CSV table of C-alpha atoms in Angstrom, one decimal:
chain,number,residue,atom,x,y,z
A,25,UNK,CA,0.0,0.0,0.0
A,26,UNK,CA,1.8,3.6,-0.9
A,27,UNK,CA,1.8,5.9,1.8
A,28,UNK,CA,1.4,9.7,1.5
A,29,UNK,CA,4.7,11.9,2.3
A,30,UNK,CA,5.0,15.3,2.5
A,31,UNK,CA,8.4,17.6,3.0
A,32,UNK,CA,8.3,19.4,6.4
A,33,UNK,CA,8.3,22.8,5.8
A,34,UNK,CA,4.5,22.7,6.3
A,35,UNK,CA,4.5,21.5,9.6
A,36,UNK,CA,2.1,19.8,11.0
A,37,UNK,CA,0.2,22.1,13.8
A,38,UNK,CA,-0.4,24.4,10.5
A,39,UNK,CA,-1.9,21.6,8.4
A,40,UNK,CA,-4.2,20.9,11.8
A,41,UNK,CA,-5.1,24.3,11.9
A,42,UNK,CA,-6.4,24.4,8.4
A,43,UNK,CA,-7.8,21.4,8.9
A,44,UNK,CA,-10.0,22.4,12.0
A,45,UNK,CA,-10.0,26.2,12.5
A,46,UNK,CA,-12.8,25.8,15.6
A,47,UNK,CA,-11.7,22.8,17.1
A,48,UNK,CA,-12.9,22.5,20.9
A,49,UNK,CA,-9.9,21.0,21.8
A,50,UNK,CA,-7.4,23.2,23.5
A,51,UNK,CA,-4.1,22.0,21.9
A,52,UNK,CA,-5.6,23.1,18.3
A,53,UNK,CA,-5.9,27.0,19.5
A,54,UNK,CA,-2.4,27.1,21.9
A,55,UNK,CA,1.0,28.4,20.2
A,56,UNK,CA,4.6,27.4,20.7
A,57,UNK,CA,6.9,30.3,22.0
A,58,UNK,CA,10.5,29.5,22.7
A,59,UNK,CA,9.6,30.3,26.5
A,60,UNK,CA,7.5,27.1,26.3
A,61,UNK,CA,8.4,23.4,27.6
A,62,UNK,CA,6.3,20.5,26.5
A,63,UNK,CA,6.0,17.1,27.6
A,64,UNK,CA,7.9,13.6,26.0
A,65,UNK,CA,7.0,10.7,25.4
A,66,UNK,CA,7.6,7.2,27.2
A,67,UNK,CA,7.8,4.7,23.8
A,68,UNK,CA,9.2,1.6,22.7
A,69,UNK,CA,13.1,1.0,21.0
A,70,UNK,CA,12.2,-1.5,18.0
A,71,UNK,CA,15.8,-1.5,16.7
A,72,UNK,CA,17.8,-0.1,14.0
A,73,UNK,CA,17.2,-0.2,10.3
A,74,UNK,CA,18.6,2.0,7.3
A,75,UNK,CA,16.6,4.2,5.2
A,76,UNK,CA,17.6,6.5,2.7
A,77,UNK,CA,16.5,10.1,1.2
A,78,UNK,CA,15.6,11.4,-2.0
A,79,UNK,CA,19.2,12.1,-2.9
A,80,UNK,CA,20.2,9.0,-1.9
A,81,UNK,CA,21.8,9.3,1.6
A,82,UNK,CA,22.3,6.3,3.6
A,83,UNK,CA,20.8,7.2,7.1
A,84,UNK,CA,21.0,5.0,10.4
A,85,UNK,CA,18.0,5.9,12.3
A,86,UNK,CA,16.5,3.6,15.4
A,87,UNK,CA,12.7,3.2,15.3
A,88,UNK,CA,11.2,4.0,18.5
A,89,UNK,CA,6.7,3.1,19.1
A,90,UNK,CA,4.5,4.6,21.4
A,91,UNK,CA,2.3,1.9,22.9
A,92,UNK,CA,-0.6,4.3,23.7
A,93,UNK,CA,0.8,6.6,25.5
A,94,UNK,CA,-2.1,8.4,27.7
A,95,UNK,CA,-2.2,11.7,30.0
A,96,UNK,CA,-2.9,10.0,33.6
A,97,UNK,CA,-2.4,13.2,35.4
A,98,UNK,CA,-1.4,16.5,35.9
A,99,UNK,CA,0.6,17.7,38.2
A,100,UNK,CA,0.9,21.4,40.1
A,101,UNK,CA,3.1,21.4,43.3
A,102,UNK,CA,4.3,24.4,45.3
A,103,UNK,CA,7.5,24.7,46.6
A,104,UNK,CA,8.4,26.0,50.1
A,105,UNK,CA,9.7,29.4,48.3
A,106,UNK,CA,6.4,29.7,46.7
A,107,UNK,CA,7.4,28.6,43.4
A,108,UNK,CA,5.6,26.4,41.4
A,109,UNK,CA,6.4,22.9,39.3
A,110,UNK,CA,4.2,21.7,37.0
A,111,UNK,CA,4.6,18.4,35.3
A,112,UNK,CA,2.6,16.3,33.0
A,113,UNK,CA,2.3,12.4,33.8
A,114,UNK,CA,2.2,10.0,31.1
A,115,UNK,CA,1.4,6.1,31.4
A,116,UNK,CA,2.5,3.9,28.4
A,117,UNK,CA,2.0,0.5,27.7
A,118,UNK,CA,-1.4,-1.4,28.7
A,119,UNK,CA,-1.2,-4.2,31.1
A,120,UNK,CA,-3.9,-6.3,32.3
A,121,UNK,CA,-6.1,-4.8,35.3
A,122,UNK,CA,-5.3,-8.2,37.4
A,123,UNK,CA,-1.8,-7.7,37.7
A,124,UNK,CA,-1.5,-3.9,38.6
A,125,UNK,CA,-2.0,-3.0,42.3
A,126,UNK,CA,-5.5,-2.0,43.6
A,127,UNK,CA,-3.9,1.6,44.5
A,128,UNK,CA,-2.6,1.8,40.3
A,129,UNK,CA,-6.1,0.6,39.5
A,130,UNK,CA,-7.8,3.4,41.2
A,131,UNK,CA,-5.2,5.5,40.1
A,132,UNK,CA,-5.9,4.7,36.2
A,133,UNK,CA,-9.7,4.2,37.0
A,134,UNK,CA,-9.9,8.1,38.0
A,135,UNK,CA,-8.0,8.9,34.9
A,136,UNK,CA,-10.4,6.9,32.6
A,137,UNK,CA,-7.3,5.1,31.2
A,138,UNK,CA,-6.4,1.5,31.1
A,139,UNK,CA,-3.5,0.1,33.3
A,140,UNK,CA,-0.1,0.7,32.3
A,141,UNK,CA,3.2,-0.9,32.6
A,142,UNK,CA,5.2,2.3,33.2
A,143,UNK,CA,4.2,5.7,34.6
A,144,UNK,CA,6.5,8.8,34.4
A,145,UNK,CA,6.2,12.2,34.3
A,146,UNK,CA,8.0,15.5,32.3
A,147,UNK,CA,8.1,18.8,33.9
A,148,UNK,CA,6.5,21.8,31.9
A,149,UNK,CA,5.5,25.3,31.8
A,150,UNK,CA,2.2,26.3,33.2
A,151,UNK,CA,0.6,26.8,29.8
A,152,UNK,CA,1.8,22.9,28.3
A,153,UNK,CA,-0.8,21.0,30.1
A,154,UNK,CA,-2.9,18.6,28.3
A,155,UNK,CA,-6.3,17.2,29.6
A,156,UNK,CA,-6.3,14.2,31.5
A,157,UNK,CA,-7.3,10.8,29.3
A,158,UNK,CA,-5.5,12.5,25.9
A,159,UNK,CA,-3.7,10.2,23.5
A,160,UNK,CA,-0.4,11.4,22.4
A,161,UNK,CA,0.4,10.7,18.9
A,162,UNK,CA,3.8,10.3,16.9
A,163,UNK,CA,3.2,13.8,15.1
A,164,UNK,CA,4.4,15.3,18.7
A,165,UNK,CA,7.6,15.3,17.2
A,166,UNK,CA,8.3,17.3,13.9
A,167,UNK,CA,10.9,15.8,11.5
A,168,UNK,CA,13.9,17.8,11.6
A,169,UNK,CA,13.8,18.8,15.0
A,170,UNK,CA,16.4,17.5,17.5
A,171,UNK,CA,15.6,15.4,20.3
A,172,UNK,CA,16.8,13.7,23.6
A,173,UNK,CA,16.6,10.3,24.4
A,174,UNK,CA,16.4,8.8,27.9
A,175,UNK,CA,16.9,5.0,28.6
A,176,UNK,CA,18.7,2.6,30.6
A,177,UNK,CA,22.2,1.0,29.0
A,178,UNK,CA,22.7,-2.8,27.8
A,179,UNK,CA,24.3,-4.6,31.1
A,180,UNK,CA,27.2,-6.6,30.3
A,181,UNK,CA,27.6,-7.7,33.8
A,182,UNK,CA,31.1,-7.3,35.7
A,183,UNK,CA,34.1,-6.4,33.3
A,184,UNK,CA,37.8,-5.8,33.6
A,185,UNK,CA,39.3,-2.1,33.3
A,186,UNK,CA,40.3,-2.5,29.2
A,187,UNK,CA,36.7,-3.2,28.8
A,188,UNK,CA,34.9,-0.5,31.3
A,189,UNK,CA,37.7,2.6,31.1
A,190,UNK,CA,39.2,1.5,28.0
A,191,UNK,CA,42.6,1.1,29.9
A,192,UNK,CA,45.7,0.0,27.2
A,193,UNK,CA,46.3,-2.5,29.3
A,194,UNK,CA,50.4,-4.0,29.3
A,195,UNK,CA,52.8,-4.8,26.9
A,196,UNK,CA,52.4,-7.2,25.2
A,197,UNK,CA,56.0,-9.0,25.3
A,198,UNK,CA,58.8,-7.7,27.3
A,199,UNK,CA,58.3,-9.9,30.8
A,200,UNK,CA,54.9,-9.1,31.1
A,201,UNK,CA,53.2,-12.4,32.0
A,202,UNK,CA,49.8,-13.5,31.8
A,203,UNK,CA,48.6,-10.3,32.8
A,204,UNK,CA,48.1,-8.6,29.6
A,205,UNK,CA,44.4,-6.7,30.3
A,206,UNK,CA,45.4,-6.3,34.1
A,207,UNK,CA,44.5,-2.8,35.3
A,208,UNK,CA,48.2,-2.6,36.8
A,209,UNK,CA,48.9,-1.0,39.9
A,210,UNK,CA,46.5,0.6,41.7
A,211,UNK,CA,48.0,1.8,44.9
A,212,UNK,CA,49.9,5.1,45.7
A,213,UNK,CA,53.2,3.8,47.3
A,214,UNK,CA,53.7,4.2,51.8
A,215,UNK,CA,51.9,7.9,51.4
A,216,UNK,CA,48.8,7.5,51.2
A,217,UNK,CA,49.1,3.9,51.6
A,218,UNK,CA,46.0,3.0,50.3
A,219,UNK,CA,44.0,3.2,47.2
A,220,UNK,CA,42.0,6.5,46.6
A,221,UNK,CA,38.0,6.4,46.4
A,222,UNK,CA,36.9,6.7,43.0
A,223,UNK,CA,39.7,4.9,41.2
A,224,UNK,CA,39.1,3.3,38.0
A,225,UNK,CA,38.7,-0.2,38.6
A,226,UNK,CA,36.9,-3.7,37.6
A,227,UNK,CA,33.2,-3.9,38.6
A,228,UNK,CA,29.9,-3.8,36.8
A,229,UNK,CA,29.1,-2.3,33.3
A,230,UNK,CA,26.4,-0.9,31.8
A,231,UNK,CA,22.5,-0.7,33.5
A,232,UNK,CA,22.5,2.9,34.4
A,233,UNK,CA,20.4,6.0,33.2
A,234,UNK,CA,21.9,7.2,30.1
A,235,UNK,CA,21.0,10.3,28.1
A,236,UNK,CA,21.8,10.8,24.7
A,237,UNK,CA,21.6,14.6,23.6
A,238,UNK,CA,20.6,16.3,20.4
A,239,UNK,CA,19.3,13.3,17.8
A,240,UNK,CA,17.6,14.1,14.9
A,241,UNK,CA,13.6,13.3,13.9
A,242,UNK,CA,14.4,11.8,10.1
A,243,UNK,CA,10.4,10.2,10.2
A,244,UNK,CA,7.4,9.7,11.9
A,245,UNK,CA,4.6,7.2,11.0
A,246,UNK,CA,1.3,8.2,12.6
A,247,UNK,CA,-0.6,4.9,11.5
A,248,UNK,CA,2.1,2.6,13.6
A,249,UNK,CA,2.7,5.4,16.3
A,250,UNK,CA,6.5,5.3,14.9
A,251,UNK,CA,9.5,7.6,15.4
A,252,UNK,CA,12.6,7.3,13.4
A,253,UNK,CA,15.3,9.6,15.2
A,254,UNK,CA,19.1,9.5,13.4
A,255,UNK,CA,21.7,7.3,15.4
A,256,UNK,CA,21.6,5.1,18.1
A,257,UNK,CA,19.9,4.5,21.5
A,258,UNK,CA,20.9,3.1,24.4
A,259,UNK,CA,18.9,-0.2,25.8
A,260,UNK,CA,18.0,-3.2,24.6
A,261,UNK,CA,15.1,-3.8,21.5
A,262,UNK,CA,11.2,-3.5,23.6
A,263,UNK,CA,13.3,-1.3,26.1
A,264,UNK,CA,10.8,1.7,27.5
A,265,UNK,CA,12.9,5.1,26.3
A,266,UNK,CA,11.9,8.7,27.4
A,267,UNK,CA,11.7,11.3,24.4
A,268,UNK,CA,11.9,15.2,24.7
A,269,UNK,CA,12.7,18.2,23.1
A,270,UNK,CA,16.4,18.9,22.9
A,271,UNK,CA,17.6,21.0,26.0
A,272,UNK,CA,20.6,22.3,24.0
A,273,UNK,CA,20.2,22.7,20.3
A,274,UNK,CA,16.4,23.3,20.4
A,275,UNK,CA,15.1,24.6,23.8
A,276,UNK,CA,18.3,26.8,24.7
A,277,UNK,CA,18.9,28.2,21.0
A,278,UNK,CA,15.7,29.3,20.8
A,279,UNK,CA,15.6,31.2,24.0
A,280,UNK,CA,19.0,32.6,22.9
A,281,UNK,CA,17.9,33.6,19.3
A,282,UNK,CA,14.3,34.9,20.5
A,283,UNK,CA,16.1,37.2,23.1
A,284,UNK,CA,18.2,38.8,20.2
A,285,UNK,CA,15.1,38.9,17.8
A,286,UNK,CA,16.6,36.6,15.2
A,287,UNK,CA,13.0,34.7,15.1
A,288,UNK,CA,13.3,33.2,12.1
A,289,UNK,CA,16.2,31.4,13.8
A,290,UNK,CA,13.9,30.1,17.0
A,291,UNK,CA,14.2,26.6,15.6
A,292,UNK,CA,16.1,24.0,13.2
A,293,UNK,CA,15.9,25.4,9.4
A,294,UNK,CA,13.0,23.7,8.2
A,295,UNK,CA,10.5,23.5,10.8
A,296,UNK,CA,7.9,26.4,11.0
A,297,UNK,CA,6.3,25.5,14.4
A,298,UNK,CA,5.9,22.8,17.0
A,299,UNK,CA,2.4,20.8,17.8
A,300,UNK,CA,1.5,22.6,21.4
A,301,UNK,CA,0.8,21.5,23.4
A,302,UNK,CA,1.0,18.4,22.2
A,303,UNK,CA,0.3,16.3,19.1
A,304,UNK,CA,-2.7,13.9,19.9
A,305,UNK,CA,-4.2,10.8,17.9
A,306,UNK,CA,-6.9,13.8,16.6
A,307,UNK,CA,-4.2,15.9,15.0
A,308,UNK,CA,-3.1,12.9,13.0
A,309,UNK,CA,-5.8,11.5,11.4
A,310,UNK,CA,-6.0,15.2,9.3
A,311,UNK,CA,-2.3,14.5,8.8
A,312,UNK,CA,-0.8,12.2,6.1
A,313,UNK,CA,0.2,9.2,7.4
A,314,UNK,CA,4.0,9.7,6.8
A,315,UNK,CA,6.2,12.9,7.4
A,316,UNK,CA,9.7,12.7,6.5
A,317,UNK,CA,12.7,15.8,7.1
A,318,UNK,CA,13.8,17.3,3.5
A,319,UNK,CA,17.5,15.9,2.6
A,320,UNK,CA,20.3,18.2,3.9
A,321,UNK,CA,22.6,17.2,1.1
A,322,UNK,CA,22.5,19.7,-1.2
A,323,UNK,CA,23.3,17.8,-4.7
A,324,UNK,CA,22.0,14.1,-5.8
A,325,UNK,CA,24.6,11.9,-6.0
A,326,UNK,CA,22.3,10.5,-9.2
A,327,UNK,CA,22.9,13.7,-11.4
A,328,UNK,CA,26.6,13.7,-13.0
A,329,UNK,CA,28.6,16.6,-11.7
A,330,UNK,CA,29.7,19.9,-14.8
């Protein structure tokens, strides 16, 4: 079956907006400023596959899924200085009612959401909130726009110090012994005396909270609920992986180039504007069902060079 795709410089709260100029719902009549901070998404790492453009670049990209990824609550908490956080939390992945907990049933049962396996939630600025019971679509994300990706590394269990802090390890010949990946030594002679908290040493590898910064959108399928972001993730395939907008090259820039005017700068070349608050399962059915980023290679390797 052929698929509609479209380039991204019509974005896809515009086409919405055409779409349904009096929609009821709140996230068709909000707009993204660069002061604005909207939720993730909790999805699903699928693997890695290959795809390329229309000039023929080869592209690594890791295919992430939401597994109906639902608003369960929203969240407004003052601080002792009288600030206040506010945060949007987000349940992913449906579970059946008789293994979750009777205090996660009632929990979901007052959100009008079925169980979920996993249950997080993003901080945001007062005016990103999003009804309870909403389901977030793949078009959140415009193509083009960079991203950050939150997931738990691969374990590999306990390793030596080649393997965990990429020591050289010892020669090779020369009297060295059997003891070619040994860390060496590891003490600091009579003063201290002893070995120093911290050092670099064999242990454990892998299983902790990564972040990987600043990743591309290349694709999003709305029909499967799939993201195709540029590079790799960290975790295993069916890991759960958290998805924001990029702190650094989207968030910060566009505070930076909003404060100096430069507002056609405010995001990545190519993208007009951001679904805001969010882009829900009713934004994408009057989208097409695929929306790739245009090709940032600027000649086909196809057409013979002058």
């Amino acid at each position: 079956m052929l698929r509609q795709c479209r380039q991204l410089h019509n974005t896809a709260i515009k086409l919405a907006q055409a779409a349904e100029p009096s929609a009821s719902s709140s996230t068709a009549t909000s707009k993204w400023t660069a002061n604005s901070i909207r939720t993730g998404l909790i999805a699903r790492k699928r693997g890695m596959a290959v795809i390329w453009d229309n000039n023929g670049v080869r592209i690594p990209v890791t295919v992430l899924q939401l597994e109906n990824c639902q608003v369960t609550a929203n969240i407004v908490y003052k601080r002792p200085d009288q600030t206040e956080y506010h945060a949007i939390q987000l349940g992913a992945s449906d579970r059946p009612s008789r293994t979750t907990t009777c205090q996660m049933r009632g929990h979901f049962r007052k959100a009008k959401v079925p169980p979920k396996y996993i249950v997080k939630e993003f901080a945001v600025t007062p005016d990103a909130h999003i009804p309870v019971g909403t389901t977030l679509s793949a078009v959140h994300f415009v193509p083009g726009q960079y991203v950050d990706v939150i997931a738990n590394s691969v374990g590999k269990g306990f390793q030596g110090t080649m393997k965990r802090w990429n020591f050289k390890g010892l020669r090779a010949s020369h009297g060295v012994s059997v003891s070619h990946r040994s860390a060496g030594a590891t003490g600091a002679h009579q003063d201290p005396g002893r070995v120093w908290p911290g050092k670099k040493m064999a242990g454990r590898l892998g299983g902790e909270r990564i972040t990987v910064q600043n990743l591309t959108v290349m694709r999003v399928d709305s029909q499967l609920d799939l993201i195709f972001v540029k590079g790799a993730v960290p975790g295993i395939d069916d890991a759960q992986v958290l998805i924001s907008d990029s702190k650094k090259k989207l968030i910060s820039v566009a505070k930076a180039h909003q404060a100096i005017g430069e507002y056609e700068k405010v995001l990545p070349k190519g993208v007009d504007d951001l679904p805001f608050p969010a882009g829900t399962k009713e934004m994408a059915r009057m989208l097409p069902v695929v929306i790739e980023a245009p090709s940032k290679r600027v000649t086909s390797p196809f057409v013979p060079r002058e």
